[in-house]
Amino acid sequence: LLAPFDVRQGTFGGLLVNAVTKGGSNEQHGSAYYYYRHQDYGRNTPELRSTPFDRTQYGFSLGGPIIKDKLHFFLAPEWQEENTPVSGPYLSQPANISGPVFPIRSEDITRFEQLMAAKNMSEFGTPDYANIPNPLLNLFARLDYRINDTHRSVIRYNYSEGNRLRQQNNRSATNAVYSSNFHNFDTWKIAPVFQLFSVFGNGSSNELFIGYNRARNRRTPESPYPQITVSGLTTTTGGTGSIIAGADQFSQGNELDTDTYELTNNFNFQRGNHTVTLGTRNEYVDLRNLFNQSSYGVWSFRGLDSLAAGNANTYRRAFVLQD
């Protein structure tokens, strides 16, 4: 619906999409599926064949009676696993791949890692090939209970959980980004709903909706170290490039919690040729947002000699001063 005028629909911008789910019946029924692909299923080019890629998706559904003509169930879980190469040039990239080449000379990479190891910060990951996993779980469950000829109830439950390794700073023709600068974006959500549908003898009806949505989002750095940038390095093509490693500044203390409670009730009755709707919609939202960027520290150096001397050209760190 692009411009809904029903008084029961609103509090949004754009359009309304109504999703109708399957439910159980008096007959047992179910289905299952499995999908898979990898890099050899695509075009035969060095760019695609030299970097591993795969995606697996599978799930099933099952529904049927618990009490015939009275209580029915439906269940549908789904799993997905994906492995995708990190975009951009990497250290051991084959020479036959088109596009930008890895920018930083191997001797500078070796010296950088030696300097960081001397500072007891050796677990910086790698500027070489890296993989992005993306596991996902979706679960949908539903119970339909016919209380009597007047009342029918539905309980629905949605659960989803996902994780993805992401880049804040992209690898490019001028930036060598270590995998320690990546972060994991974790999110999970539960959304139970209770609905009671009532149809009365005089043509009136009522719908009660009670819902709860709990969502948690986390950006977790791959590294416990501050973000360190070394600039002014001569690249393999004669230009100027940088090394970036350590936890990216925007993922250092980044969390979002959302809890949404909803109570809606709509009563419909007939008055001649007219249908009248009386109702209420109540929503309470509780938010918690932690954004303490740069809490590990963010350093930048002009060259490896400045890094060796501990002579930073910029430095910052954020603290929480109050609860």
C-alpha angles and dihedrals in degrees: 000000000000099000110013115190099185110120089226091062123067145077091107141085127226115021142331123241118191115203117199116199131207120258139194125273138185090281126069109242136166147152140202135200141183129191129184138172138162140183095283090064091067134067116316100246129131091241092059101034097047096057118064116238131168139160128193124187126175141154146139142219130216131182139164148118127313091176113012114246088000118056126024134176136203128188130184122172123177132192130194131185124184135176116193128174117247109254122245136046119314136196102263095033112154115253093232094066115103122225132051119349126224104283107209125075116244093238090057091049090051093048093048092053092047092051092049092047088053087056090052091252103114101136097084097133118229141298087213129090113324133184130220114216117198113186116181135183126189123181128184124182131173139184123194117195123184102206095183139315090295105041133049125175133199128194116193128183128191124187126177132173127178141168131193133177107226139186122230092180115038125222110246146156089287105029127069104196120193120220088244087073091063123092136207116239107206122185135168134173139187122194118178118180133189120197130182118194119194127184116189129202096249093062095264123125141186135206122196119193124188116176141169128192120190117183130176125189126185133180106201118186118229089224135050090211129094120261110270124192122188111191136179095056120149109245128221089256095050098261132106123275145167142226117223121190141151130050112333112247097240094053095053098105106350120152136147126191122185128184118181125185122190134187118180131169128178125185119193126193137167126247108179108295092350135089113210122200123200119180153129135231120197125181129178120189125192117193133188117182121180112188109163098154118186091023090135091046134257120233132181129189133189100230137334093280089061089049091051090051093045089238105147121188091205134016135169139166132182128218134190104238097184137021 
